[in-house]
CSV table of C-alpha atoms in Angstrom, one decimal:
chain,number,residue,atom,x,y,z
A,23,GLY,CA,46.3,-142.1,-34.7
A,24,THR,CA,44.8,-140.1,-31.9
A,25,LEU,CA,48.0,-138.7,-30.6
A,26,VAL,CA,48.9,-137.2,-33.9
A,27,ALA,CA,45.5,-135.7,-34.3
A,28,ASP,CA,45.6,-134.3,-30.8
A,29,SER,CA,49.0,-132.9,-31.3
A,30,LYS,CA,47.9,-131.1,-34.5
A,31,ARG,CA,44.8,-129.8,-32.8
A,32,PHE,CA,46.7,-128.5,-29.7
A,33,HIS,CA,49.4,-126.9,-31.9
A,34,ALA,CA,46.7,-125.1,-33.9
A,35,LEU,CA,45.1,-123.9,-30.6
A,36,ALA,CA,48.4,-122.7,-29.3
A,37,SER,CA,49.1,-120.8,-32.5
A,38,HIS,CA,45.7,-119.2,-32.4
A,39,TYR,CA,46.1,-118.0,-28.8
A,40,THR,CA,49.7,-116.7,-29.2
A,41,THR,CA,48.6,-114.8,-32.4
A,42,ALA,CA,45.7,-113.3,-30.5
A,43,PHE,CA,47.9,-112.4,-27.6
A,44,ASP,CA,50.3,-110.6,-29.9
A,45,ALA,CA,47.5,-108.8,-31.6
A,46,ALA,CA,45.9,-107.7,-28.4
A,47,PHE,CA,49.0,-106.5,-26.4
A,48,TRP,CA,51.6,-105.4,-29.0
A,49,ASP,CA,52.1,-101.7,-29.2
A,50,PRO,CA,53.6,-101.0,-32.6
A,51,LYS,CA,54.3,-97.4,-31.9
A,52,LYS,CA,56.4,-98.2,-28.8
A,53,GLY,CA,57.6,-101.6,-30.0
A,54,VAL,CA,56.7,-103.2,-26.7
A,55,TYR,CA,54.0,-105.4,-25.2
A,56,SER,CA,51.3,-103.7,-23.1
A,57,THR,CA,52.8,-100.7,-21.3
A,58,GLY,CA,56.4,-101.9,-21.8
A,59,THR,CA,57.1,-103.1,-18.3
A,60,GLN,CA,59.7,-105.7,-17.6
A,61,MET,CA,57.0,-108.1,-16.6
A,62,ALA,CA,55.0,-107.5,-19.8
A,63,GLN,CA,58.0,-108.2,-22.0
A,64,ALA,CA,59.1,-111.2,-20.0
A,65,ALA,CA,55.7,-112.8,-19.8
A,66,ALA,CA,55.2,-112.5,-23.6
A,67,LEU,CA,58.5,-114.2,-24.1
A,68,TRP,CA,57.8,-116.8,-21.5
A,69,ILE,CA,54.5,-117.9,-22.9
A,70,GLY,CA,55.9,-118.1,-26.4
A,71,ALA,CA,53.6,-115.3,-27.7
A,72,VAL,CA,56.4,-113.2,-29.4
A,73,PRO,CA,56.6,-113.9,-33.1
A,74,GLU,CA,60.1,-114.7,-34.4
A,75,SER,CA,60.2,-111.4,-36.2
A,76,LYS,CA,59.9,-109.5,-32.9
A,77,TYR,CA,61.7,-111.9,-30.6
A,78,ASP,CA,65.2,-110.3,-30.7
A,79,GLY,CA,63.8,-106.8,-30.3
A,80,VAL,CA,61.6,-107.7,-27.3
A,81,LEU,CA,64.4,-109.6,-25.6
A,82,ALA,CA,66.9,-106.7,-26.2
A,83,SER,CA,64.4,-104.2,-24.8
A,84,LEU,CA,64.0,-106.3,-21.7
A,85,VAL,CA,67.7,-106.7,-21.2
A,86,LYS,CA,68.3,-103.0,-21.8
A,87,ASP,CA,65.6,-102.1,-19.3
A,88,LEU,CA,67.1,-104.4,-16.6
A,89,GLU,CA,70.6,-103.0,-17.2
A,90,THR,CA,69.4,-99.4,-17.1
A,91,ASN,CA,66.7,-99.5,-14.4
A,92,GLY,CA,67.5,-102.5,-12.4
A,93,ILE,CA,64.7,-104.7,-11.2
A,94,THR,CA,61.3,-103.0,-11.5
A,95,PHE,CA,59.0,-106.0,-11.5
A,96,GLY,CA,57.2,-107.6,-8.5
A,97,PHE,CA,57.2,-111.0,-7.1
A,98,LEU,CA,55.0,-112.4,-9.9
A,99,GLY,CA,57.7,-111.6,-12.5
A,100,VAL,CA,60.7,-113.2,-10.9
A,101,ASN,CA,60.6,-116.4,-12.9
A,102,GLU,CA,60.0,-114.8,-16.3
A,103,CYS,CA,62.4,-111.9,-15.8
A,104,PHE,CA,65.1,-114.2,-14.5
A,105,MET,CA,64.7,-116.6,-17.4
A,106,PHE,CA,64.8,-113.9,-20.1
A,107,GLY,CA,66.6,-111.0,-18.6
A,108,PHE,CA,69.2,-111.8,-16.0
A,109,ALA,CA,70.3,-114.9,-17.7
A,110,LEU,CA,71.6,-112.8,-20.6
A,111,CYS,CA,73.0,-109.8,-18.6
């Protein structure tokens, strides 16, 4: 049916965009997304763009940053950082 076809199509689109996000913003030398800010790590986790192989490391990096530096994100990062950082601290 149409719902199954739509589901497969949207799943493929989501996979394409999360893979593209990871390729564009992952810094393999530093092991972080973008510049490594709390917001960058939390946003990548929140939108589901972190591959399973990197998930634990990105989450651990975010939690460590929050524990070490406190809150360094602005208003826009509250939801993402709360969901992925503070909930585990």
